Coordinates of N, CA and C in Angstrom, one line a residue:
X1 N 114.3 159.1 128.1 CA 112.9 158.7 128.5 C 113.1 157.6 129.5
X2 N 112.5 157.8 130.6 CA 112.6 156.8 131.7 C 111.2 156.3 132.0
X3 N 110.9 155.0 131.7 CA 109.6 154.4 131.8 C 109.6 153.4 132.9
X4 N 108.8 153.5 133.9 CA 108.6 152.5 134.9 C 110.0 152.2 135.6
X5 N 110.7 153.2 135.9 CA 112.0 152.9 136.5 C 112.2 153.7 137.8
X6 N 113.3 153.5 138.4 CA 113.6 154.3 139.6 C 115.1 154.6 139.7
X7 N 115.5 155.5 140.5 CA 116.9 155.9 140.7 C 117.6 155.0 141.6
X8 N 118.9 155.1 141.4 CA 119.8 154.4 142.4 C 119.5 155.0 143.8
X9 N 119.3 154.1 144.8 CA 118.9 154.5 146.1 C 117.5 154.8 146.3
X10 N 116.6 154.5 145.3 CA 115.2 154.7 145.4 C 114.5 153.7 146.2
X11 N 113.2 153.9 146.3 CA 112.3 153.0 147.1 C 112.2 151.7 146.4
X12 N 112.1 150.6 147.1 CA 112.0 149.3 146.6 C 110.6 148.8 146.9
X13 N 110.0 148.0 146.0 CA 108.7 147.5 146.1 C 108.6 146.5 147.3
X14 N 107.5 146.4 148.0 CA 107.4 145.5 149.1 C 106.3 144.4 148.9
X15 N 105.6 144.4 147.8 CA 104.6 143.4 147.5 C 105.3 142.0 147.2
X16 N 105.1 141.1 148.1 CA 105.7 139.8 148.1 C 105.3 139.0 146.9
X17 N 104.1 139.3 146.3 CA 103.6 138.6 145.1 C 104.5 138.9 143.8
X18 N 105.2 140.0 143.8 CA 106.0 140.3 142.7 C 107.0 139.2 142.4
X19 N 107.7 138.8 143.4 CA 108.7 137.7 143.2 C 108.1 136.5 142.5
X20 N 107.0 136.1 143.0 CA 106.3 134.9 142.4 C 106.0 135.2 140.9
X21 N 105.3 136.2 140.6 CA 104.9 136.5 139.2 C 106.1 136.8 138.3
X22 N 107.1 137.4 138.8 CA 108.2 137.8 138.0 C 109.2 136.7 137.7
X23 N 109.1 135.6 138.4 CA 110.1 134.5 138.2 C 109.5 133.3 137.6
X24 N 108.4 133.4 137.0 CA 107.8 132.2 136.4 C 108.6 131.9 135.1
X25 N 109.0 130.6 134.9 CA 109.8 130.2 133.7 C 109.2 130.6 132.4
X26 N 107.8 130.5 132.3 CA 107.1 131.0 131.2 C 106.0 131.8 131.7
X27 N 106.1 133.2 131.6 CA 105.1 134.0 132.2 C 103.7 133.8 131.6
X28 N 102.7 133.8 132.4 CA 101.3 133.7 131.9 C 100.7 135.1 131.8
X29 N 99.6 135.1 131.2 CA 98.9 136.4 131.1 C 98.6 137.0 132.4
X30 N 98.3 136.1 133.4 CA 98.0 136.5 134.8 C 99.2 137.2 135.4
X31 N 100.4 136.6 135.2 CA 101.6 137.1 135.7 C 101.8 138.5 135.1
X32 N 101.7 138.6 133.8 CA 101.9 139.9 133.1 C 100.9 140.9 133.6
X33 N 99.7 140.6 133.7 CA 98.7 141.6 134.1 C 99.0 142.1 135.5
X34 N 99.4 141.2 136.4 CA 99.7 141.6 137.8 C 100.9 142.6 137.8
X35 N 101.9 142.2 137.1 CA 103.2 143.0 137.1 C 103.1 144.4 136.4
X36 N 102.3 144.4 135.3 CA 102.4 145.6 134.4 C 101.1 146.5 134.3
X37 N 100.0 146.0 134.8 CA 98.7 146.8 134.6 C 98.0 147.1 135.8
X38 N 97.1 148.1 135.7 CA 96.3 148.5 136.8 C 95.3 147.4 137.3
X39 N 94.6 147.6 138.3 CA 93.7 146.6 138.9 C 92.3 146.6 138.5
X40 N 91.8 147.7 137.9 CA 90.4 147.7 137.5 C 90.2 146.8 136.3
X41 N 88.9 146.5 136.1 CA 88.6 145.6 134.9 C 89.0 146.3 133.6
X42 N 88.9 147.6 133.5 CA 89.3 148.3 132.3 C 90.8 148.1 132.1
X43 N 91.6 148.3 133.1 CA 93.0 148.1 133.1 C 93.4 146.7 132.7
X44 N 92.7 145.8 133.3 CA 93.0 144.4 133.0 C 92.6 144.0 131.6
X45 N 91.6 144.6 131.1 CA 91.2 144.4 129.7 C 92.2 145.0 128.7
X46 N 92.7 146.2 129.1 CA 93.8 146.8 128.2 C 95.0 145.9 128.3
X47 N 95.3 145.3 129.4 CA 96.4 144.3 129.5 C 96.2 143.1 128.6
X48 N 95.0 142.5 128.6 CA 94.7 141.4 127.8 C 94.8 141.7 126.3
X49 N 94.4 143.0 125.9 CA 94.5 143.4 124.5 C 96.0 143.6 124.2
X50 N 96.8 144.1 125.1 CA 98.2 144.2 124.8 C 98.8 142.9 124.7
X51 N 98.5 141.9 125.5 CA 99.0 140.6 125.5 C 98.7 139.9 124.1
X52 N 97.5 140.1 123.6 CA 97.1 139.6 122.3 C 98.0 140.2 121.2
X53 N 98.1 141.5 121.2 CA 99.0 142.2 120.2 C 100.4 141.7 120.3
X54 N 100.9 141.6 121.5 CA 102.3 141.2 121.7 C 102.5 139.8 121.1
X55 N 101.6 138.9 121.3 CA 101.7 137.6 120.8 C 101.4 137.4 119.3
X56 N 101.1 138.5 118.6 CA 101.0 138.4 117.2 C 102.3 138.5 116.5
X57 N 103.3 138.9 117.2 CA 104.7 139.0 116.6 C 105.2 137.6 116.3
X58 N 105.8 137.5 115.2 CA 106.5 136.2 114.8 C 107.8 135.9 115.6
X59 N 108.4 137.0 115.9 CA 109.7 136.9 116.6 C 109.6 137.1 118.1
X60 N 109.0 136.2 118.8 CA 108.8 136.3 120.2 C 110.1 136.4 121.0
X61 N 110.1 137.2 122.0 CA 111.2 137.2 122.9 C 111.3 135.9 123.7
X62 N 112.5 135.4 123.9 CA 112.8 134.2 124.7 C 112.6 134.6 126.1
X63 N 111.8 133.8 126.9 CA 111.7 134.1 128.3 C 113.1 134.1 129.0
X64 N 113.2 135.0 130.0 CA 114.5 135.0 130.8 C 114.7 133.7 131.5
X65 N 116.0 133.3 131.5 CA 116.4 132.1 132.1 C 116.4 132.3 133.7
X66 N 116.4 131.2 134.4 CA 116.5 131.4 135.9 C 117.8 132.1 136.2
X67 N 118.9 131.9 135.5 CA 120.2 132.5 135.8 C 120.1 134.0 135.5
X68 N 119.4 134.4 134.4 CA 119.2 135.8 134.1 C 118.4 136.5 135.1
X69 N 117.3 135.8 135.6 CA 116.4 136.4 136.6 C 117.2 136.6 137.9
X70 N 118.1 135.6 138.3 CA 118.9 135.8 139.5 C 119.8 136.9 139.4
X71 N 120.5 137.1 138.2 CA 121.4 138.2 138.0 C 120.7 139.5 138.1
X72 N 119.5 139.6 137.5 CA 118.7 140.8 137.6 C 118.4 141.2 139.0
X73 N 118.0 140.2 139.8 CA 117.6 140.5 141.2 C 118.9 140.9 142.0
X74 N 120.0 140.3 141.8 CA 121.2 140.8 142.4 C 121.6 142.2 142.0
X75 N 121.5 142.5 140.7 CA 121.8 143.8 140.3 C 120.8 144.9 140.9
X76 N 119.6 144.5 141.0 CA 118.6 145.4 141.7 C 118.9 145.7 143.1
X77 N 119.4 144.6 143.8 CA 119.7 144.8 145.2 C 120.9 145.8 145.3
X78 N 121.9 145.6 144.5 CA 123.1 146.5 144.4 C 122.7 148.0 144.1
X79 N 121.7 148.1 143.3 CA 121.2 149.4 142.8 C 120.5 150.2 143.9
X80 N 119.9 149.4 144.9 CA 119.2 150.0 146.0 C 120.1 150.9 146.9
X81 N 121.4 150.5 147.0 CA 122.3 151.2 147.9 C 122.6 152.6 147.3
X82 N 122.3 153.7 148.0 CA 122.6 155.0 147.5 C 124.0 155.3 147.4
X83 N 124.4 156.1 146.4 CA 125.8 156.5 146.3 C 126.2 157.4 147.5
X84 N 125.3 158.2 148.0 CA 125.6 159.1 149.2 C 124.4 159.0 150.1
X85 N 124.5 158.2 151.2 CA 123.4 158.0 152.1 C 122.8 159.3 152.7
X86 N 123.7 160.4 152.8 CA 123.2 161.6 153.3 C 122.3 162.4 152.3
X87 N 122.6 162.1 151.0 CA 121.8 162.8 149.9 C 121.6 161.7 148.8
X88 N 120.7 160.8 149.1 CA 120.6 159.6 148.2 C 120.2 159.9 146.8
X89 N 119.6 161.0 146.5 CA 119.2 161.3 145.1 C 119.9 162.5 144.5
X90 N 120.9 163.0 145.2 CA 121.7 164.1 144.7 C 122.3 163.9 143.3
X91 N 122.7 162.7 143.1 CA 123.4 162.4 141.8 C 122.5 162.7 140.6
X92 N 121.2 162.7 140.8 CA 120.3 163.0 139.7 C 120.4 164.4 139.2
X93 N 120.8 165.3 140.1 CA 120.9 166.7 139.7 C 121.9 167.0 138.6
X94 N 122.8 166.0 138.4 CA 123.8 166.2 137.3 C 123.3 165.9 135.9
X95 N 122.1 165.3 135.9 CA 121.5 165.1 134.6 C 120.9 166.4 134.0
X96 N 121.4 166.8 132.9 CA 121.1 168.1 132.3 C 120.1 168.0 131.1
X97 N 120.1 166.9 130.4 CA 119.2 166.8 129.3 C 117.8 166.7 129.6
X98 N 116.9 167.2 128.8 CA 115.4 167.0 129.0 C 115.1 165.5 129.3
X99 N 114.3 165.3 130.3 CA 114.1 163.9 130.7 C 112.6 163.7 130.8
X100 N 112.1 162.7 130.1 CA 110.7 162.2 130.2 C 110.6 161.1 131.2
X101 N 109.7 161.2 132.2 CA 109.5 160.2 133.2 C 108.1 159.8 133.2
X102 N 107.9 158.5 133.0 CA 106.5 157.9 132.9 C 106.4 156.7 133.9
X103 N 105.2 156.7 134.5 CA 104.9 155.5 135.3 C 103.4 155.5 135.5
X104 N 102.9 154.3 135.9 CA 101.5 154.2 136.3 C 101.4 154.6 137.8
X105 N 100.2 154.9 138.2 CA 100.0 155.4 139.6 C 100.1 154.3 140.6
X106 N 100.2 153.0 140.2 CA 100.3 151.9 141.1 C 101.3 150.9 140.5
X107 N 102.6 151.2 140.5 CA 103.6 150.2 140.0 C 104.0 149.3 141.2
X108 N 103.7 148.0 141.1 CA 104.0 147.1 142.1 C 105.5 146.6 142.1
X109 N 106.2 146.8 141.0 CA 107.6 146.4 140.9 C 108.5 147.5 141.3
X110 N 108.3 148.7 140.8 CA 109.2 149.8 141.1 C 108.3 151.0 141.6
X111 N 108.1 151.2 142.9 CA 107.1 152.1 143.3 C 107.1 153.4 142.6
X112 N 105.9 153.9 142.4 CA 105.6 155.1 141.6 C 106.3 156.3 142.3
X113 N 106.5 156.3 143.6 CA 107.1 157.4 144.3 C 108.5 157.7 143.7
X114 N 109.2 156.7 143.2 CA 110.5 156.9 142.5 C 110.4 157.8 141.4
X115 N 109.3 157.7 140.6 CA 109.2 158.6 139.4 C 109.1 160.1 139.9
X116 N 108.2 160.3 140.9 CA 108.1 161.6 141.5 C 109.4 162.1 142.0
X117 N 110.1 161.3 142.7 CA 111.4 161.8 143.3 C 112.4 162.0 142.2
X118 N 112.4 161.3 141.1 CA 113.4 161.6 140.0 C 113.0 162.9 139.4
X119 N 111.7 163.2 139.2 CA 111.3 164.4 138.6 C 111.6 165.6 139.5
X120 N 111.7 165.4 140.8 CA 112.0 166.5 141.8 C 113.5 166.7 141.8
X121 N 114.3 165.8 141.3 CA 115.8 165.9 141.4 C 116.5 166.1 140.0
X122 N 115.8 165.7 138.9 CA 116.4 166.0 137.6 C 115.9 167.3 137.2
X123 N 116.8 168.3 136.9 CA 116.4 169.7 136.7 C 115.5 169.9 135.5
X124 N 115.6 169.2 134.5 CA 114.8 169.4 133.3 C 113.9 168.2 133.0
X125 N 113.2 167.7 134.0 CA 112.3 166.5 133.9 C 110.8 166.9 133.7
X126 N 110.2 166.1 133.0 CA 108.7 166.2 132.9 C 108.2 164.8 133.4
X127 N 107.2 164.9 134.3 CA 106.6 163.7 134.9 C 105.2 163.4 134.4
X128 N 105.0 162.1 134.0 CA 103.7 161.7 133.5 C 103.3 160.5 134.4
X129 N 102.2 160.6 135.1 CA 101.7 159.5 135.9 C 100.3 159.1 135.3
X130 N 100.2 157.9 134.8 CA 98.9 157.5 134.2 C 98.0 156.9 135.2
X131 N 96.7 157.2 135.2 CA 95.8 156.6 136.2 C 95.5 155.1 136.0
X132 N 95.2 154.5 137.1 CA 94.8 153.1 137.0 C 95.8 152.3 136.2
X133 N 97.1 152.5 136.4 CA 98.1 151.8 135.6 C 99.2 151.4 136.5
X134 N 100.0 150.5 136.0 CA 101.1 149.9 136.8 C 102.4 150.2 136.0
X135 N 103.3 149.2 136.1 CA 104.7 149.2 135.6 C 104.7 149.4 134.1
X136 N 103.7 149.0 133.4 CA 103.6 149.1 131.9 C 102.6 150.1 131.4
X137 N 102.6 151.3 132.0 CA 101.7 152.3 131.7 C 101.7 152.6 130.2
X138 N 102.8 152.5 129.5 CA 102.9 152.8 128.1 C 102.2 151.7 127.3
X139 N 102.1 150.5 127.8 CA 101.4 149.4 127.2 C 99.9 149.6 127.3
X140 N 99.5 150.1 128.5 CA 98.1 150.2 128.8 C 97.5 151.4 128.1
X141 N 98.2 152.4 127.9 CA 97.8 153.7 127.2 C 98.7 154.0 126.0
X142 N 98.7 153.1 125.0 CA 99.7 153.3 123.9 C 99.5 154.6 123.1
X143 N 98.3 155.0 122.9 CA 98.0 156.2 122.1 C 98.4 157.4 122.9
X144 N 98.0 157.4 124.2 CA 98.4 158.6 125.0 C 99.9 158.7 125.1
X145 N 100.5 157.5 125.4 CA 102.0 157.5 125.5 C 102.6 158.1 124.2
X146 N 102.2 157.6 123.1 CA 102.7 158.1 121.8 C 102.6 159.6 121.6
X147 N 101.4 160.1 121.9 CA 101.2 161.6 121.9 C 102.2 162.3 122.8
X148 N 102.3 161.8 124.0 CA 103.2 162.5 125.0 C 104.6 162.4 124.5
X149 N 105.0 161.2 124.1 CA 106.4 161.0 123.7 C 106.8 161.9 122.5
X150 N 105.9 161.9 121.5 CA 106.2 162.8 120.3 C 106.3 164.2 120.7
X151 N 105.3 164.7 121.5 CA 105.4 166.1 122.0 C 106.7 166.4 122.7
X152 N 107.1 165.5 123.6 CA 108.3 165.7 124.4 C 109.5 165.7 123.4
X153 N 109.6 164.8 122.5 CA 110.7 164.8 121.6 C 110.8 166.0 120.7
X154 N 109.6 166.4 120.2 CA 109.5 167.6 119.4 C 110.0 168.9 120.1
X155 N 109.8 168.9 121.4 CA 110.1 170.1 122.1 C 111.5 170.0 122.8
X156 N 112.1 168.8 122.8 CA 113.4 168.6 123.6 C 114.5 169.2 122.8

């Protein structure tokens, strides 16, 4: 299952605001909403509801350190270089297992086109694009995601 991700050699996001929101030492709800959810009021409300559920956990994740953020950015830059510039996504054709690909229709971090291109190149892929959603489509539509994931796993 590939959620909000892209292939090696895929398209990179160009929204300059991502870097600001993704590198805050302690992410705010505004940062989270911008990075993971759609832009409509309904999407933003779903994001606030997820934020509230997420913060009910007693075992909160520690925010990423500046060093971890820097390492992630460097790894992402390395990942952008295709293995074969003449056929940048050909390596995906070697994936033979059933593959579930999910994204929102407006992912500002990893452009949604990557999901489509992965589905076009992975032989046994199923693509799910959720409307008015971003990088965290599974958070915005948890019930829909659960139904799709269960059906996919039952049939795989």
